[in-house]
């Protein structure tokens, strides 16, 4: 095959435009998704962010929280959610639980009373403030329908929950090849200017004692089910690693960062209200028995051991 100058650009050719952009250009756009340590998460046009975790770890709750706060903090942003397992009503129930601070079970069973009035009004008002900028995909849950709906809704942010159940165009033989193709298309969506959040199932891996489990000390980049293309295609990859002793303490393990360094985030998960909040380990006030400090130290040690077992890879590519 004969190459021509149209096949490549030299550094010298690119230098002037690159230097002008460096010195006077616009920095990347990021949609803020929370306060404290959550403010460090980079979500914006051109980026694919991958989240995984064991069943029941809170993947959907966390990603819907990020979407909710992105919409609240960026009034021009519009988001399309493709969730293959939960209806819009169920997702709205969960968002309301967090925004109103009301137990999700009370909302789900419709056991609200006058005592919830003020909190309920505040939560509903918060939801209504971005309701016309949040859309939920109807079946079929495939990428052709995602693309058509995103175009029609003029979405700037996509949430796909979860990728192993969202079919790409064409025939691909098996699940692995299908997920490869789906991730390839999602990179094209990002290259077209969309911000993409991807939720992925993870498989059981061996824990510190060699047992098959979802234990925090065994979860890593290889845990994402079906395809290595998931971690290769993502700009950032995270796995929620819960503490087996404290249901409200999780580490959002930052396994890959294409554009910077990885840094894990300790989080409190209030499951009753479907809410995540960052833990500031330097200022948090421990319980009288020191349980919070002890649990944090245990989970950090487990995370460090897992990193050592991977040969010290910092997750960058």
PDB file of N, CA and C in Angstrom, residues 125-179:
ATOM      1  N   UNK A 125     -39.278  19.196  44.217  1.00  0.00           N
ATOM      2  CA  UNK A 125     -38.855  20.438  43.550  1.00  0.00           C
ATOM      3  C   UNK A 125     -37.487  20.264  42.902  1.00  0.00           C
ATOM      4  N   UNK A 126     -36.596  19.568  43.594  1.00  0.00           N
ATOM      5  CA  UNK A 126     -35.263  19.330  43.035  1.00  0.00           C
ATOM      6  C   UNK A 126     -35.353  18.480  41.771  1.00  0.00           C
ATOM      7  N   UNK A 127     -36.188  17.435  41.804  1.00  0.00           N
ATOM      8  CA  UNK A 127     -36.363  16.598  40.622  1.00  0.00           C
ATOM      9  C   UNK A 127     -36.968  17.381  39.466  1.00  0.00           C
ATOM     10  N   UNK A 128     -37.957  18.197  39.764  1.00  0.00           N
ATOM     11  CA  UNK A 128     -38.626  18.956  38.708  1.00  0.00           C
ATOM     12  C   UNK A 128     -37.704  19.977  38.069  1.00  0.00           C
ATOM     13  N   UNK A 129     -36.665  20.390  38.792  1.00  0.00           N
ATOM     14  CA  UNK A 129     -35.764  21.426  38.262  1.00  0.00           C
ATOM     15  C   UNK A 129     -34.975  20.932  37.051  1.00  0.00           C
ATOM     16  N   UNK A 130     -34.802  19.622  36.914  1.00  0.00           N
ATOM     17  CA  UNK A 130     -34.090  19.101  35.745  1.00  0.00           C
ATOM     18  C   UNK A 130     -34.885  18.017  35.016  1.00  0.00           C
ATOM     19  N   UNK A 131     -36.156  17.849  35.367  1.00  0.00           N
ATOM     20  CA  UNK A 131     -36.956  16.769  34.794  1.00  0.00           C
ATOM     21  C   UNK A 131     -37.051  16.806  33.287  1.00  0.00           C
ATOM     22  N   UNK A 132     -37.076  18.012  32.693  1.00  0.00           N
ATOM     23  CA  UNK A 132     -37.183  18.099  31.239  1.00  0.00           C
ATOM     24  C   UNK A 132     -35.843  17.900  30.544  1.00  0.00           C
ATOM     25  N   UNK A 133     -34.761  17.708  31.342  1.00  0.00           N
ATOM     26  CA  UNK A 133     -33.423  17.475  30.768  1.00  0.00           C
ATOM     27  C   UNK A 133     -32.907  16.064  31.052  1.00  0.00           C
ATOM     28  N   UNK A 134     -33.776  15.229  31.593  1.00  0.00           N
ATOM     29  CA  UNK A 134     -33.436  13.838  31.880  1.00  0.00           C
ATOM     30  C   UNK A 134     -34.428  12.940  31.158  1.00  0.00           C
ATOM     31  N   UNK A 135     -33.912  12.039  30.330  1.00  0.00           N
ATOM     32  CA  UNK A 135     -34.776  11.127  29.576  1.00  0.00           C
ATOM     33  C   UNK A 135     -34.355   9.689  29.821  1.00  0.00           C
ATOM     34  N   UNK A 136     -35.329   8.769  29.740  1.00  0.00           N
ATOM     35  CA  UNK A 136     -35.082   7.344  29.929  1.00  0.00           C
ATOM     36  C   UNK A 136     -35.410   6.614  28.634  1.00  0.00           C
ATOM     37  N   UNK A 137     -34.473   5.801  28.167  1.00  0.00           N
ATOM     38  CA  UNK A 137     -34.666   5.069  26.921  1.00  0.00           C
ATOM     39  C   UNK A 137     -35.732   4.001  27.088  1.00  0.00           C
ATOM     40  N   UNK A 138     -36.615   3.908  26.104  1.00  0.00           N
ATOM     41  CA  UNK A 138     -37.571   2.807  26.028  1.00  0.00           C
ATOM     42  C   UNK A 138     -36.965   1.679  25.207  1.00  0.00           C
ATOM     43  N   UNK A 139     -37.445   0.451  25.443  1.00  0.00           N
ATOM     44  CA  UNK A 139     -36.971  -0.696  24.663  1.00  0.00           C
ATOM     45  C   UNK A 139     -37.242  -0.451  23.171  1.00  0.00           C
ATOM     46  N   UNK A 140     -36.400  -1.002  22.298  1.00  0.00           N
ATOM     47  CA  UNK A 140     -35.335  -1.980  22.561  1.00  0.00           C
ATOM     48  C   UNK A 140     -34.071  -1.325  23.098  1.00  0.00           C
ATOM     49  N   UNK A 141     -33.360  -2.069  23.949  1.00  0.00           N
ATOM     50  CA  UNK A 141     -32.144  -1.555  24.561  1.00  0.00           C
ATOM     51  C   UNK A 141     -30.934  -1.966  23.727  1.00  0.00           C
ATOM     52  N   UNK A 142     -30.789  -1.289  22.603  1.00  0.00           N
ATOM     53  CA  UNK A 142     -29.642  -1.532  21.741  1.00  0.00           C
ATOM     54  C   UNK A 142     -29.044  -0.194  21.321  1.00  0.00           C
ATOM     55  N   UNK A 143     -27.843  -0.246  20.774  1.00  0.00           N
ATOM     56  CA  UNK A 143     -27.119   0.991  20.487  1.00  0.00           C
ATOM     57  C   UNK A 143     -27.767   1.813  19.381  1.00  0.00           C
ATOM     58  N   UNK A 144     -28.413   1.182  18.436  1.00  0.00           N
ATOM     59  CA  UNK A 144     -29.099   1.954  17.397  1.00  0.00           C
ATOM     60  C   UNK A 144     -30.197   2.812  18.013  1.00  0.00           C
ATOM     61  N   UNK A 145     -30.941   2.236  18.954  1.00  0.00           N
ATOM     62  CA  UNK A 145     -31.993   3.002  19.622  1.00  0.00           C
ATOM     63  C   UNK A 145     -31.399   4.071  20.532  1.00  0.00           C
ATOM     64  N   UNK A 146     -30.277   3.747  21.205  1.00  0.00           N
ATOM     65  CA  UNK A 146     -29.593   4.739  22.027  1.00  0.00           C
ATOM     66  C   UNK A 146     -29.183   5.941  21.177  1.00  0.00           C
ATOM     67  N   UNK A 147     -28.563   5.666  20.034  1.00  0.00           N
ATOM     68  CA  UNK A 147     -28.077   6.750  19.173  1.00  0.00           C
ATOM     69  C   UNK A 147     -29.231   7.611  18.669  1.00  0.00           C
ATOM     70  N   UNK A 148     -30.319   6.960  18.229  1.00  0.00           N
ATOM     71  CA  UNK A 148     -31.462   7.712  17.709  1.00  0.00           C
ATOM     72  C   UNK A 148     -32.088   8.586  18.797  1.00  0.00           C
ATOM     73  N   UNK A 149     -32.255   8.018  20.000  1.00  0.00           N
ATOM     74  CA  UNK A 149     -32.857   8.783  21.095  1.00  0.00           C
ATOM     75  C   UNK A 149     -31.948   9.923  21.542  1.00  0.00           C
ATOM     76  N   UNK A 150     -30.641   9.664  21.618  1.00  0.00           N
ATOM     77  CA  UNK A 150     -29.692  10.712  22.024  1.00  0.00           C
ATOM     78  C   UNK A 150     -29.701  11.857  21.031  1.00  0.00           C
ATOM     79  N   UNK A 151     -29.774  11.544  19.733  1.00  0.00           N
ATOM     80  CA  UNK A 151     -29.842  12.596  18.720  1.00  0.00           C
ATOM     81  C   UNK A 151     -31.119  13.411  18.867  1.00  0.00           C
ATOM     82  N   UNK A 152     -32.256  12.732  19.023  1.00  0.00           N
ATOM     83  CA  UNK A 152     -33.544  13.428  19.098  1.00  0.00           C
ATOM     84  C   UNK A 152     -33.649  14.272  20.357  1.00  0.00           C
ATOM     85  N   UNK A 153     -33.110  13.757  21.475  1.00  0.00           N
ATOM     86  CA  UNK A 153     -33.195  14.466  22.755  1.00  0.00           C
ATOM     87  C   UNK A 153     -32.086  15.500  22.910  1.00  0.00           C
ATOM     88  N   UNK A 154     -31.113  15.489  22.005  1.00  0.00           N
ATOM     89  CA  UNK A 154     -29.951  16.378  22.063  1.00  0.00           C
ATOM     90  C   UNK A 154     -29.184  16.175  23.371  1.00  0.00           C
ATOM     91  N   UNK A 155     -28.951  14.905  23.709  1.00  0.00           N
ATOM     92  CA  UNK A 155     -28.258  14.572  24.955  1.00  0.00           C
ATOM     93  C   UNK A 155     -26.776  14.902  24.854  1.00  0.00           C
ATOM     94  N   UNK A 156     -26.233  15.441  25.932  1.00  0.00           N
ATOM     95  CA  UNK A 156     -24.796  15.652  26.036  1.00  0.00           C
ATOM     96  C   UNK A 156     -24.136  14.621  26.924  1.00  0.00           C
ATOM     97  N   UNK A 157     -24.952  13.876  27.677  1.00  0.00           N
ATOM     98  CA  UNK A 157     -24.467  12.864  28.614  1.00  0.00           C
ATOM     99  C   UNK A 157     -25.284  11.596  28.431  1.00  0.00           C
ATOM    100  N   UNK A 158     -24.602  10.462  28.349  1.00  0.00           N
ATOM    101  CA  UNK A 158     -25.248   9.160  28.265  1.00  0.00           C
ATOM    102  C   UNK A 158     -24.871   8.322  29.480  1.00  0.00           C
ATOM    103  N   UNK A 159     -25.841   7.611  30.022  1.00  0.00           N
ATOM    104  CA  UNK A 159     -25.589   6.609  31.057  1.00  0.00           C
ATOM    105  C   UNK A 159     -26.134   5.294  30.554  1.00  0.00           C
ATOM    106  N   UNK A 160     -25.249   4.298  30.407  1.00  0.00           N
ATOM    107  CA  UNK A 160     -25.647   2.970  29.944  1.00  0.00           C
ATOM    108  C   UNK A 160     -25.438   1.976  31.075  1.00  0.00           C
ATOM    109  N   UNK A 161     -26.525   1.360  31.538  1.00  0.00           N
ATOM    110  CA  UNK A 161     -26.516   0.529  32.736  1.00  0.00           C
ATOM    111  C   UNK A 161     -27.340  -0.744  32.456  1.00  0.00           C
ATOM    112  N   UNK A 162     -26.707  -1.878  32.067  1.00  0.00           N
ATOM    113  CA  UNK A 162     -25.266  -2.013  32.016  1.00  0.00           C
ATOM    114  C   UNK A 162     -24.850  -2.551  30.660  1.00  0.00           C
ATOM    115  N   UNK A 163     -23.578  -2.413  30.335  1.00  0.00           N
ATOM    116  CA  UNK A 163     -23.111  -2.571  28.961  1.00  0.00           C
ATOM    117  C   UNK A 163     -23.258  -3.990  28.434  1.00  0.00           C
ATOM    118  N   UNK A 164     -23.142  -4.990  29.298  1.00  0.00           N
ATOM    119  CA  UNK A 164     -23.230  -6.375  28.817  1.00  0.00           C
ATOM    120  C   UNK A 164     -24.617  -6.735  28.277  1.00  0.00           C
ATOM    121  N   UNK A 165     -25.620  -5.895  28.568  1.00  0.00           N
ATOM    122  CA  UNK A 165     -26.990  -6.165  28.123  1.00  0.00           C
ATOM    123  C   UNK A 165     -27.440  -5.233  26.999  1.00  0.00           C
ATOM    124  N   UNK A 166     -26.552  -4.413  26.468  1.00  0.00           N
ATOM    125  CA  UNK A 166     -26.924  -3.451  25.429  1.00  0.00           C
ATOM    126  C   UNK A 166     -26.291  -3.892  24.118  1.00  0.00           C
ATOM    127  N   UNK A 167     -27.121  -4.285  23.168  1.00  0.00           N
ATOM    128  CA  UNK A 167     -26.640  -4.929  21.949  1.00  0.00           C
ATOM    129  C   UNK A 167     -26.126  -3.910  20.942  1.00  0.00           C
ATOM    130  N   UNK A 168     -24.975  -4.194  20.318  1.00  0.00           N
ATOM    131  CA  UNK A 168     -24.470  -3.344  19.241  1.00  0.00           C
ATOM    132  C   UNK A 168     -25.098  -3.749  17.911  1.00  0.00           C
ATOM    133  N   UNK A 169     -24.966  -2.918  16.877  1.00  0.00           N
ATOM    134  CA  UNK A 169     -25.452  -3.324  15.552  1.00  0.00           C
ATOM    135  C   UNK A 169     -24.649  -4.510  15.019  1.00  0.00           C
ATOM    136  N   UNK A 170     -25.297  -5.329  14.208  1.00  0.00           N
ATOM    137  CA  UNK A 170     -24.598  -6.418  13.544  1.00  0.00           C
ATOM    138  C   UNK A 170     -24.601  -7.703  14.340  1.00  0.00           C
ATOM    139  N   UNK A 171     -23.933  -8.723  13.776  1.00  0.00           N
ATOM    140  CA  UNK A 171     -23.796 -10.030  14.397  1.00  0.00           C
ATOM    141  C   UNK A 171     -22.349 -10.216  14.832  1.00  0.00           C
ATOM    142  N   UNK A 172     -22.164 -10.651  16.087  1.00  0.00           N
ATOM    143  CA  UNK A 172     -20.811 -10.676  16.644  1.00  0.00           C
ATOM    144  C   UNK A 172     -20.405 -12.023  17.230  1.00  0.00           C
ATOM    145  N   UNK A 173     -21.229 -13.024  17.134  1.00  0.00           N
ATOM    146  CA  UNK A 173     -20.804 -14.377  17.473  1.00  0.00           C
ATOM    147  C   UNK A 173     -20.946 -14.758  18.928  1.00  0.00           C
ATOM    148  N   UNK A 174     -20.389 -13.948  19.835  1.00  0.00           N
ATOM    149  CA  UNK A 174     -20.490 -14.271  21.253  1.00  0.00           C
ATOM    150  C   UNK A 174     -20.507 -12.973  22.062  1.00  0.00           C
ATOM    151  N   UNK A 175     -20.710 -13.136  23.382  1.00  0.00           N
ATOM    152  CA  UNK A 175     -20.842 -11.960  24.245  1.00  0.00           C
ATOM    153  C   UNK A 175     -19.582 -11.106  24.258  1.00  0.00           C
ATOM    154  N   UNK A 176     -18.432 -11.749  24.246  1.00  0.00           N
ATOM    155  CA  UNK A 176     -17.179 -11.003  24.290  1.00  0.00           C
ATOM    156  C   UNK A 176     -17.049 -10.084  23.080  1.00  0.00           C
ATOM    157  N   UNK A 177     -17.286 -10.621  21.890  1.00  0.00           N
ATOM    158  CA  UNK A 177     -17.179  -9.802  20.694  1.00  0.00           C
ATOM    159  C   UNK A 177     -18.249  -8.718  20.654  1.00  0.00           C
ATOM    160  N   UNK A 178     -19.432  -9.023  21.189  1.00  0.00           N
ATOM    161  CA  UNK A 178     -20.499  -8.024  21.227  1.00  0.00           C
ATOM    162  C   UNK A 178     -20.117  -6.860  22.141  1.00  0.00           C
ATOM    163  N   UNK A 179     -19.547  -7.169  23.308  1.00  0.00           N
ATOM    164  CA  UNK A 179     -19.127  -6.102  24.221  1.00  0.00           C
ATOM    165  C   UNK A 179     -17.974  -5.296  23.616  1.00  0.00           C
TER     166      UNK A 179
END
